[in-house]
Short mmCIF file of C-alpha atoms and ligand atoms in Angstrom, two decimals:
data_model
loop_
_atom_site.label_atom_id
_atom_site.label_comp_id
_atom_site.label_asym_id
_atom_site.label_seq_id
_atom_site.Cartn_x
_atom_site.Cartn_y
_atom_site.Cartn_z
CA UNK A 1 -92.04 -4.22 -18.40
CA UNK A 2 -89.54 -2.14 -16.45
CA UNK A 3 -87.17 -0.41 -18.48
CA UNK A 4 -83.67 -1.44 -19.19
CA UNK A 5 -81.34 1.03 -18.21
CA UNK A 6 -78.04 1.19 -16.30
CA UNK A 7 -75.60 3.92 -14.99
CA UNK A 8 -72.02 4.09 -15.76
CA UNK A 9 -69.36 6.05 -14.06
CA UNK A 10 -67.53 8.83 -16.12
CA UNK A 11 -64.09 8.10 -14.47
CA UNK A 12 -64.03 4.67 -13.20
CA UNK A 13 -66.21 2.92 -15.58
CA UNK A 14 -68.38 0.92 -13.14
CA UNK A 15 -71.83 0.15 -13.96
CA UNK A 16 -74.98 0.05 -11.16
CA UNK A 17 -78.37 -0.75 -11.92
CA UNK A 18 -81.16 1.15 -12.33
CA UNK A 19 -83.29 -0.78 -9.14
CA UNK A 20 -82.72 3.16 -6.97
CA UNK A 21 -81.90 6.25 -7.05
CA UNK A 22 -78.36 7.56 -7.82
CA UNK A 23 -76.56 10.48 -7.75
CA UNK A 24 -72.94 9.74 -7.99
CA UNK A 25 -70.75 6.81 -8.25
CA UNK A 26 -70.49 6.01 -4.55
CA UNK A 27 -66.75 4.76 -5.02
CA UNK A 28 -65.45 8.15 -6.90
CA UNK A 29 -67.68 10.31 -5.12
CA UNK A 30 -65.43 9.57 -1.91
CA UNK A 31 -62.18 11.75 -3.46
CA UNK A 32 -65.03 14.96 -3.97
CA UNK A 33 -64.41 17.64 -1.34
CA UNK A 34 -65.82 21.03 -1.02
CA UNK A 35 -64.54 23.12 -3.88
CA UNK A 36 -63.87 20.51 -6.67
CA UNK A 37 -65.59 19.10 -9.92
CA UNK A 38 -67.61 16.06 -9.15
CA UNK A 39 -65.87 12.72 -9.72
CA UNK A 40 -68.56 9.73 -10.46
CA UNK A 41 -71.10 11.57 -12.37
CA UNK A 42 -72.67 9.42 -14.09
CA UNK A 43 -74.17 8.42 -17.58
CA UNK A 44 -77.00 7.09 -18.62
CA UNK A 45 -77.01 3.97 -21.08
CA UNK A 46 -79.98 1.84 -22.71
CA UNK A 47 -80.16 -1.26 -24.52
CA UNK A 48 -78.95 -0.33 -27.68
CA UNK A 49 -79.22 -3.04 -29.71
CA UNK A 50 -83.08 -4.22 -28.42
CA UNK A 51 -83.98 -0.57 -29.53
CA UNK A 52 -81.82 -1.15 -32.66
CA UNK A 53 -84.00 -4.55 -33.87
CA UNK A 54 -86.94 -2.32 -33.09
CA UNK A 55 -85.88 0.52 -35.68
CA UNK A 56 -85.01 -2.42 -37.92
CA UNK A 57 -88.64 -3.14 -38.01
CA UNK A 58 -90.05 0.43 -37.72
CA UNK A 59 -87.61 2.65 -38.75
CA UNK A 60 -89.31 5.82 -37.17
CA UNK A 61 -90.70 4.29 -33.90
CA UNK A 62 -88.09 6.46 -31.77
CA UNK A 63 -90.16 9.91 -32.88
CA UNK A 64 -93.30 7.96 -32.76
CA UNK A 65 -92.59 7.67 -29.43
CA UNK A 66 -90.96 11.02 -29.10
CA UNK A 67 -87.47 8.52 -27.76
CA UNK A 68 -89.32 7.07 -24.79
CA UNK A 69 -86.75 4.56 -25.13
CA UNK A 70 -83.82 6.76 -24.76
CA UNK A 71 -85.31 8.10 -21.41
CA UNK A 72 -84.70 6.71 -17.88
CA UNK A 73 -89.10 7.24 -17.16
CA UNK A 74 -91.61 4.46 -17.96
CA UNK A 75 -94.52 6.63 -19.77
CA UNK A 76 -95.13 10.35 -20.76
CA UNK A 77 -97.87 10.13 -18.54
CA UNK A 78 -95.74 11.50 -15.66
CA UNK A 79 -94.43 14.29 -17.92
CA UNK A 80 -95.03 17.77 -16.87
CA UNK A 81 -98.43 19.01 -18.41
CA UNK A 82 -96.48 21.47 -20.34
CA UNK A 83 -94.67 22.19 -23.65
CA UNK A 84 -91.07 21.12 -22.67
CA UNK A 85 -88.51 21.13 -25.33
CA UNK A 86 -89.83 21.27 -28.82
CA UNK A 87 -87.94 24.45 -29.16
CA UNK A 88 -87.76 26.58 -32.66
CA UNK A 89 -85.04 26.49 -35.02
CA UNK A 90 -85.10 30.01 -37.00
CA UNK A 91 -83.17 29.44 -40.02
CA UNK A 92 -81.05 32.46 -41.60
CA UNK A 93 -78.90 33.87 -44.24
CA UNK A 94 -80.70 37.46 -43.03
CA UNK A 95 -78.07 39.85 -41.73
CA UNK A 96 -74.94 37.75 -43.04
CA UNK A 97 -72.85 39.04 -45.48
CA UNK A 98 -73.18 38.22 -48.63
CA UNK A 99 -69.86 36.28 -49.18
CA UNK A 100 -71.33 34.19 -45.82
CA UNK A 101 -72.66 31.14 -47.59
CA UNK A 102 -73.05 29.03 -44.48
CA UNK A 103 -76.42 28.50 -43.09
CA UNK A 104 -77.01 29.81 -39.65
CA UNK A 105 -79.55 28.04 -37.31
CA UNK A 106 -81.05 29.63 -34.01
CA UNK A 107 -82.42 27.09 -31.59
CA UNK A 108 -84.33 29.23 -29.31
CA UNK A 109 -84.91 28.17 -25.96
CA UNK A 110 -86.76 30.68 -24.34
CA UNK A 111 -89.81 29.06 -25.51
CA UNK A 112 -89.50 26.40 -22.61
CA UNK A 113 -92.67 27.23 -19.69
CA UNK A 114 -89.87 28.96 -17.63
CA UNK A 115 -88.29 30.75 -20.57
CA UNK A 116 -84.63 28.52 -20.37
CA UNK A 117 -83.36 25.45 -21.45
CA UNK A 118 -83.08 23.85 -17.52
CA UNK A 119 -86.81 23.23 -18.04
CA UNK A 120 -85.82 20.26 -20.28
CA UNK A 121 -83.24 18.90 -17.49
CA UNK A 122 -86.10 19.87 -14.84
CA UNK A 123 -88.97 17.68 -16.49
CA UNK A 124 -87.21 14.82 -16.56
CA UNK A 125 -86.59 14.95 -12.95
CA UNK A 126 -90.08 15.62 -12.15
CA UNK A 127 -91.36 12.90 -13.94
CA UNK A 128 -89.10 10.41 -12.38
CA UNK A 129 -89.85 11.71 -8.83
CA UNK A 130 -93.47 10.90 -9.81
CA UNK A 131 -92.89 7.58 -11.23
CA UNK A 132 -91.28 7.24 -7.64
CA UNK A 133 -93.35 8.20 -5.38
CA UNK A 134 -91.19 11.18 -4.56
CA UNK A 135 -92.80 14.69 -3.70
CA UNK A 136 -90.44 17.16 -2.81
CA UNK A 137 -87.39 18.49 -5.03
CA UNK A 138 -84.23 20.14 -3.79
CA UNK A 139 -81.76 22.03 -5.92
CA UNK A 140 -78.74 24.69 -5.74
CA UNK A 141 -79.18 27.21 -8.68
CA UNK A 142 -77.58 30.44 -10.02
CA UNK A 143 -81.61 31.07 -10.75
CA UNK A 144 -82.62 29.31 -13.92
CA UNK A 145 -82.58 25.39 -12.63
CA UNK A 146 -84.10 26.77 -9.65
CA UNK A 147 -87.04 28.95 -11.62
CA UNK A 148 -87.26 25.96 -13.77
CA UNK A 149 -87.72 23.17 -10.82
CA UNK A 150 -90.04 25.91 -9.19
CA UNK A 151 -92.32 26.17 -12.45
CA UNK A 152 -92.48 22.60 -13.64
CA UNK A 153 -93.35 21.10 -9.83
CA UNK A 154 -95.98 23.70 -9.76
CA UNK A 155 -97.47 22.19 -12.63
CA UNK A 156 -96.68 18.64 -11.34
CA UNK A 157 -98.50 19.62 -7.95
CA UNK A 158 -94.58 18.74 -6.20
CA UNK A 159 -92.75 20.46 -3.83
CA UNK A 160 -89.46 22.72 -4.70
CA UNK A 161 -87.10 24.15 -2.63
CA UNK A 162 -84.37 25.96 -3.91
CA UNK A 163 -81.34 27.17 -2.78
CA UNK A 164 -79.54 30.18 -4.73
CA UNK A 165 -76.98 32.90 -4.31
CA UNK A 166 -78.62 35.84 -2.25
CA UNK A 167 -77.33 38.59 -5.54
CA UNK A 168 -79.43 35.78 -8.61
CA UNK A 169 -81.72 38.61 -10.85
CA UNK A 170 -84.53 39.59 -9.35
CA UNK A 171 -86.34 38.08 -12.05
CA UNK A 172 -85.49 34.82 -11.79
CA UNK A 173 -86.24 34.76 -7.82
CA UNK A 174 -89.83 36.43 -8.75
CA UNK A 175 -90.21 33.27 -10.68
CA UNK A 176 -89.25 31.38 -7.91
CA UNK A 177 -91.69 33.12 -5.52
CA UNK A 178 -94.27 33.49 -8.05
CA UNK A 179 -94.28 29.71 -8.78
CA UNK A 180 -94.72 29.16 -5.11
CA UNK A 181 -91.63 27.73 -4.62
CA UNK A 182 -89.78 27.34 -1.13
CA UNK A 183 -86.80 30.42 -2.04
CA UNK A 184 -83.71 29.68 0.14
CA UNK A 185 -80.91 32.86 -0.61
CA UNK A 186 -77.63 32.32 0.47
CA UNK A 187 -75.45 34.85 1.69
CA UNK A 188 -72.76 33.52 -1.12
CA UNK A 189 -72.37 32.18 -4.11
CA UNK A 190 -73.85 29.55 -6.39
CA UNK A 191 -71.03 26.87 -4.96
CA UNK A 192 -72.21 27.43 -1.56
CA UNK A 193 -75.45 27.13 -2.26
CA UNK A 194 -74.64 24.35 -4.16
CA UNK A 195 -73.36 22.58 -0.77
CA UNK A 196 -75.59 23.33 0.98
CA UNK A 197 -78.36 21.81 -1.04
CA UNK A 198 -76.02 18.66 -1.18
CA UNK A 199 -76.32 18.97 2.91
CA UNK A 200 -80.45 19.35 2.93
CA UNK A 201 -80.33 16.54 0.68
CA UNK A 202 -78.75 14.24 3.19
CA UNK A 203 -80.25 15.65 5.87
CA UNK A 204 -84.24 15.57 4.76
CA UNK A 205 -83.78 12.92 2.41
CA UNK A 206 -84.80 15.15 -0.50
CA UNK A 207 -84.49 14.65 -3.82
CA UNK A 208 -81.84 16.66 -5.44
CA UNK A 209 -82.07 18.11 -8.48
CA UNK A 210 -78.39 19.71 -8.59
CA UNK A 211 -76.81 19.55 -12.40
CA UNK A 212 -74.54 16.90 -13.00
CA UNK A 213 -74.82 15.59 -9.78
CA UNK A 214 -78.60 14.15 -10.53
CA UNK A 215 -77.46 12.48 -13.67
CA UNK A 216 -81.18 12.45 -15.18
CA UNK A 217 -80.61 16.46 -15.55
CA UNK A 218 -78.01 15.14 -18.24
CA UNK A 219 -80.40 12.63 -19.85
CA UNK A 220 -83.14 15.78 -19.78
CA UNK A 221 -80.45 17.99 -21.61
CA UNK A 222 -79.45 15.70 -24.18
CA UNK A 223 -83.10 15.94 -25.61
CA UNK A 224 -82.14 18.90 -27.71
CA UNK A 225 -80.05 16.47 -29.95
CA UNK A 226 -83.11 14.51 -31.03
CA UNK A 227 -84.81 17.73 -32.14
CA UNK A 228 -81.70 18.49 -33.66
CA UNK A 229 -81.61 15.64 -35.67
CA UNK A 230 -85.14 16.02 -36.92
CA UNK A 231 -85.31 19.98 -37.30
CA UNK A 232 -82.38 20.11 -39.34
CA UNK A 233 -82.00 18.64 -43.25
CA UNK A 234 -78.58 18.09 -41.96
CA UNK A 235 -76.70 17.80 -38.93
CA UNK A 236 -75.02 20.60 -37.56
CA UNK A 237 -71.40 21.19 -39.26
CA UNK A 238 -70.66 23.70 -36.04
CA UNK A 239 -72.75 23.94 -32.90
CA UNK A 240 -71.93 26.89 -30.37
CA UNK A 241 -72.83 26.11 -26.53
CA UNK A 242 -72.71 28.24 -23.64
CA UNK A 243 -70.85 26.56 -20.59
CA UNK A 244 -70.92 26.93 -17.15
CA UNK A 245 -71.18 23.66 -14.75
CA UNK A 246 -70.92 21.74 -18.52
CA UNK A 247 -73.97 19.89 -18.13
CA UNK A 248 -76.03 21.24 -21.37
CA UNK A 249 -72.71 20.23 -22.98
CA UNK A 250 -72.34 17.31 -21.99
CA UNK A 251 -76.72 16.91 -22.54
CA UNK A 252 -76.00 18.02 -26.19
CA UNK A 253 -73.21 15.45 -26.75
CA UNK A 254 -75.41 12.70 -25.06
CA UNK A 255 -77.79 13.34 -27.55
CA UNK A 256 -75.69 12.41 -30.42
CA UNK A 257 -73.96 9.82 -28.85
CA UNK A 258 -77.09 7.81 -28.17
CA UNK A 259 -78.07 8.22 -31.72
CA UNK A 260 -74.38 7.15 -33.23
CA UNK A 261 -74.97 3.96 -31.03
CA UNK A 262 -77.81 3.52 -32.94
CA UNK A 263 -76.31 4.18 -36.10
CA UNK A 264 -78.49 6.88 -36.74
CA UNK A 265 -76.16 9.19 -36.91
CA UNK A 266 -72.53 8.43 -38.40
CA UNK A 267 -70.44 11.28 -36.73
CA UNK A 268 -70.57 13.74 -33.80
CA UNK A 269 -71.01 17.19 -34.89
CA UNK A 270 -67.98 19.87 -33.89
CA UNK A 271 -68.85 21.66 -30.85
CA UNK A 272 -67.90 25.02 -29.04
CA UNK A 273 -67.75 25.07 -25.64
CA UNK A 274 -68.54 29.04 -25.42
CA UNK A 275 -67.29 30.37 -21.74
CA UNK A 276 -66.91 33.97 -20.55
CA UNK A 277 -63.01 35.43 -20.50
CA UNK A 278 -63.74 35.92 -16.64
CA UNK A 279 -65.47 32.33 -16.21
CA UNK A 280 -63.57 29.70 -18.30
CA UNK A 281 -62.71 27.44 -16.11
CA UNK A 282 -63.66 24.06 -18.15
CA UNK A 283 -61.82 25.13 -21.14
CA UNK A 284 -58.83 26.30 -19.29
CA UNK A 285 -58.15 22.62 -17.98
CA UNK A 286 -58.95 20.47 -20.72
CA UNK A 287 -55.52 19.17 -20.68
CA UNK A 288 -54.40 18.77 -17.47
CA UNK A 289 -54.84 15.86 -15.13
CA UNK A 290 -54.87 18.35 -11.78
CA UNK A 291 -57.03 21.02 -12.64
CA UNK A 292 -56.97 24.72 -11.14
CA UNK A 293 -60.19 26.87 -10.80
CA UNK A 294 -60.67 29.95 -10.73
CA UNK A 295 -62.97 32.63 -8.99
CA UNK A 296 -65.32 33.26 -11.48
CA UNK A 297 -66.61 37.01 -12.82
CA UNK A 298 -68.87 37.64 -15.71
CA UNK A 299 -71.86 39.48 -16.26
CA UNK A 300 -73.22 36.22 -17.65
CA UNK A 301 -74.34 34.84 -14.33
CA UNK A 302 -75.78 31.65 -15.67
CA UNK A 303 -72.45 30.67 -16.62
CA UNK A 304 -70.60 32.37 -13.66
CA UNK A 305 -69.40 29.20 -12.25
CA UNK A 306 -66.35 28.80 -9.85
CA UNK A 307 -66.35 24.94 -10.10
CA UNK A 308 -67.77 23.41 -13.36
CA UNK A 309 -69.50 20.93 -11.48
CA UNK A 310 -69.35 18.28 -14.89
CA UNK A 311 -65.80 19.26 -15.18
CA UNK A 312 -64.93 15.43 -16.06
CA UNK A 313 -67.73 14.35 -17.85
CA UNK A 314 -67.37 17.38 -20.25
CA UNK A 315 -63.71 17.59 -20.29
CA UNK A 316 -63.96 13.65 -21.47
CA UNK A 317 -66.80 14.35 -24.20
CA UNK A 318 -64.98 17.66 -25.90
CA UNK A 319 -61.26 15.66 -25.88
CA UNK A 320 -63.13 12.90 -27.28
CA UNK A 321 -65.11 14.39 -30.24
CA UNK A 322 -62.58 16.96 -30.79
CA UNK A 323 -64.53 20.00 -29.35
CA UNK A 324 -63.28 23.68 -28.90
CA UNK A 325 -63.45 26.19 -26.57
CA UNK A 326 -64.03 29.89 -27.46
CA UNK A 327 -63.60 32.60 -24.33
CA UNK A 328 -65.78 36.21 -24.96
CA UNK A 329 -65.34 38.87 -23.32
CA UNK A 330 -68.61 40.75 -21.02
CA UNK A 331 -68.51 43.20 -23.67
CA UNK A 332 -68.34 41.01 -26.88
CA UNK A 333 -71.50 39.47 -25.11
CA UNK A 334 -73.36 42.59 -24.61
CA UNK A 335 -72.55 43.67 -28.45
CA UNK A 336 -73.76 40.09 -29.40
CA UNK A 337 -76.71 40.23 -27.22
CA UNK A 338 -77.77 43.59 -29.08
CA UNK A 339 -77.31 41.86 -32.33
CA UNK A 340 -79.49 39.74 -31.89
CA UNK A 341 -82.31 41.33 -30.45
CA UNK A 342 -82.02 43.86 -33.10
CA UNK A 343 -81.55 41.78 -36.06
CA UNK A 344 -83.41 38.82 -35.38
CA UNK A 345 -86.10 39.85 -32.91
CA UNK A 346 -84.53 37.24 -29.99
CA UNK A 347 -83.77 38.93 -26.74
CA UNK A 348 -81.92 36.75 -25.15
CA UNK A 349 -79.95 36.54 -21.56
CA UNK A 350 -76.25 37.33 -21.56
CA UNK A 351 -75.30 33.39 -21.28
CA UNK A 352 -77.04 32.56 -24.14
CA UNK A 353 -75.67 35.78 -26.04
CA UNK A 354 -72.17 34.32 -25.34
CA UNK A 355 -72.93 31.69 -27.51
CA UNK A 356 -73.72 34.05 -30.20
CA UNK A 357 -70.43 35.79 -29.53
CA UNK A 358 -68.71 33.14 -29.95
CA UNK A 359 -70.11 32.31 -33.20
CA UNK A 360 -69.23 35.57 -34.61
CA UNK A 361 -65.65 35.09 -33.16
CA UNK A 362 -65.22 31.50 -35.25
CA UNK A 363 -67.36 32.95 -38.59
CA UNK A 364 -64.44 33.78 -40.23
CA UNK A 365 -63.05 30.00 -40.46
CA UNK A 366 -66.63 28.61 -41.40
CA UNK A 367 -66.14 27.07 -44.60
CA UNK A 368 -69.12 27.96 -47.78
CA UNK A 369 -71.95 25.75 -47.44
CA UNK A 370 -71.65 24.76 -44.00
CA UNK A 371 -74.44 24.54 -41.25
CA UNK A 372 -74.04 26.21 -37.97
CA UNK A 373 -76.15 26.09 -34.94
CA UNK A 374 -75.88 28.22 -31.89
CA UNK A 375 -78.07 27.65 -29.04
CA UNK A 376 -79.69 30.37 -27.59
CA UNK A 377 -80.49 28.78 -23.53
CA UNK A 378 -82.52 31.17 -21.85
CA UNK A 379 -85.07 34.22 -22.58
CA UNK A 380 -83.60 38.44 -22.23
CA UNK A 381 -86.22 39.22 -19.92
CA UNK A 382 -84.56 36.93 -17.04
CA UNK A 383 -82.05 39.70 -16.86
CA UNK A 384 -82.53 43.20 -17.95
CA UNK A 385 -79.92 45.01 -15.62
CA UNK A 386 -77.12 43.52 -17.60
CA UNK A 387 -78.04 45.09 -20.86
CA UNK A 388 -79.53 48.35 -19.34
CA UNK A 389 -75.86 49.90 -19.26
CA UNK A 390 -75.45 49.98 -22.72
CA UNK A 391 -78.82 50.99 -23.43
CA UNK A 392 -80.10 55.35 -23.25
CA UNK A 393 -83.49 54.99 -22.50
CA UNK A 394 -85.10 58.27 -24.05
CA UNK A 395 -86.36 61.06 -21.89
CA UNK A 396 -89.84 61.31 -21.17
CA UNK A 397 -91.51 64.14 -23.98
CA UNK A 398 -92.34 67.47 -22.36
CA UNK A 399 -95.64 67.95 -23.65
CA UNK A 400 -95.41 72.02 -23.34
CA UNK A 401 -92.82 72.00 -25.60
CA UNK A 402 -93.28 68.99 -28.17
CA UNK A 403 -91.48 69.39 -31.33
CA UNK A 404 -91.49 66.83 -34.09
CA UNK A 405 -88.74 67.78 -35.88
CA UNK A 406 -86.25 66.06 -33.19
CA UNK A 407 -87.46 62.58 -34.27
C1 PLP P 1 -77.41 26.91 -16.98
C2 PLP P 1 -77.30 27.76 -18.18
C3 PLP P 1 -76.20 27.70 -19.04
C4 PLP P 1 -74.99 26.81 -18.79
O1 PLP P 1 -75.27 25.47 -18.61
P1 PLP P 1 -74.24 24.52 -17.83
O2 PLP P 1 -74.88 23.21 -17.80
O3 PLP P 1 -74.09 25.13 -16.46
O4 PLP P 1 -72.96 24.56 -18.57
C5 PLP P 1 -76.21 28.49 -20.17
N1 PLP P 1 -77.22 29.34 -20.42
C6 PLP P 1 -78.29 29.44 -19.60
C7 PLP P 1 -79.36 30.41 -19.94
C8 PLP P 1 -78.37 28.65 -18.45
O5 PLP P 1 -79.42 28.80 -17.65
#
């Protein structure tokens, strides 16, 4: 039986079926020029109450099935034949003060096959190209989603292309290349890329992969909730995010909206939207009606964004569940990132570091006993030039002239 699934538009509310492919609501998507947040992203929804008899009956069929039922693909068959998702949780009073009596939680995913959390938004497209009949994949990236696309259609035997700005880390376009990937660099930034993908798209008839404007890369994300929800004794009291485009946001938020409607959950946990001082342009217009961007400039580049593409999807979810934003500064990100690594063993890359940050900003209002979880999106290796400046890497010994008593 075909699943039951329909998509709903985040600012007019209309609903389309799930009988072809859609990117954005057709009727909102008409007001989106070059340079602003995408209206008529869409959302995912299932039939909650069919899957709700079903729980009645089994009560853990959903992670039997690992939540087949919450996903817009027919069987894991068309999965990538790789460990997706499933990340670690590293749970911690190490390090904290002693008058911290708060539980911290590390969800760590660097462990994905490309070392970042886009893998999770990446395998879902994948497997729904399959299920389609659809062999090539298109998608604009600031390097992760496109490493991420590039890695998990390798394994898929698909076809990537991927479009990102000409100055992404060298080691995220290695990954590209290495994957075997089509590497398109653009003499600009991530938003032209991002256009220009949008262009190829309509042109070749690719499939596009772009965040929030594929809404199955939000369905993907939201997968981190479920594990969530199992990993942890208890749900998160405080849950730090790093934001760019405000997809994995919006992904995490999914996640635990899916399971209220099922009544699995009674409340949404309180989340930080974690930006960079010189890239906050979601949390600088969560109020307004007419919002202004910014050019962005962090050292973060995975969340060095100009226009949060999920501006009004994310805006929508934080206002509604009473969500935060936190700004760090490069430098609060580079201490944080060196905290880490040195007192938990996770090397992590500067956008995922701000999330730490940001933690350490807020620990002073966590109350005793709470749980907080800060998600740590991609691996340190992606990008070692950002942390070399605050690192003196030792001169080489002179062998002649060796003495011991300088270590
Ligand atoms: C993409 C990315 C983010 C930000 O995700 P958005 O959906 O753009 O908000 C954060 N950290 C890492 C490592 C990423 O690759």
């Amino acid at each position: 039986m075909a699943k039951e699934y329909f998509y709903t538009c985040v600012n007019c509310s209309a609903s389309y079926s799930n009988t072809r492919i859609h990117y954005l609501c057709p009727k909102c998507a008409k007001d989106n020029t070059d340079g602003t947040a995408l209206k008529g992203v869409l959302k995912v929804l299932y039939p909650y109450d069919t899957i709700k008899a079903k729980l009645n009956e089994e009560s853990d069929y959903l992670k039997k099935s690992d939540y087949l039922d919450l996903l817009p693909i027919e069987n894991y068959s068309s999965w990538p034949p790789l460990l997706v998702g499933k990340t670690p949780v590293y749970s911690s009073n190490q390090a904290l003060n002693a008058s911290d009596k708060f539980s911290l939680h590390l969800k760590v995913e660097s462990s994905n096959p490309t070392f970042s959390f886009k893998d999770r938004a990446s395998a879902l497209v994948s497997a729904f190209a399959k299920e389609n009949g659809i062999q090539t994949i298109v998608a604009a990236s600031t390097g992760n989603a496109g490493s991420s696309l590039a890695g998990i259609c390798a394994s898929q035997k698909q076809k990537a292309i991927i479009l990102v700005p000409q100055k992404a880390p060298k080691a995220k376009l290695t990954q590209v290349l290495m994957y075997g990937a089509q590497l398109i660099p653009v003499q600009g930034n991530y938003d032209q890329a991002y256009d220009l993908s949008l262009a190829l798209t309509e042109k070749k008839g690719w499939y596009n992969r772009n965040t929030a404007f594929n809404p199955l890369t939000i369905e993907g994300k939201k997968t981190v909730s479920f594990e969530l929800y199992e990993q942890l004794i208890q749900l998160p009291d405080h849950l730090f995010v790093p934001v760019g485009d405000g997809v994995i946001i919006a992904g995490v938020y999914k996640g635990f909206e899916d399971l209220l409607a099922l009544g699995l959950i009674t409340k949404i946990p309180h989340i930080f939207a974690v930006q960079a001082e010189g890239s906050s342009n979601l949390i600088d217009n969560l109020n307004t009606e007419n919002p202004v961007f910014k050019a962005a400039s962090t050292l973060a580049d995975s969340i060095s964004v100009d226009i949060p593409r999920n501006y009004y999807m994310a805006k929508d979810f934080l206002n509604r569940y009473n969500g935060e934003g936190i700004k760090v500064t490069d430098s609060e990100i580079l201490e944080a990132s060196q905290l880490l690594a040195g007192q938990f063993g996770l090397f992590v890359e500067p956008a995922a570091a701000s999330a730490y940050a940001g933690f350490l900003k807020f620990k002073h209002k966590i109350v005793k006993n709470e749980e907080v979880v800060v998600l740590l999106t991609g691996n340190g290796l992606k990008d070692i030039a950002s942390v070399s400046s605050v690192l003196d890497f030792p001169d080489a010994v002179d062998l002649k002239h060796f003495n011991a008593d300088l270590y």
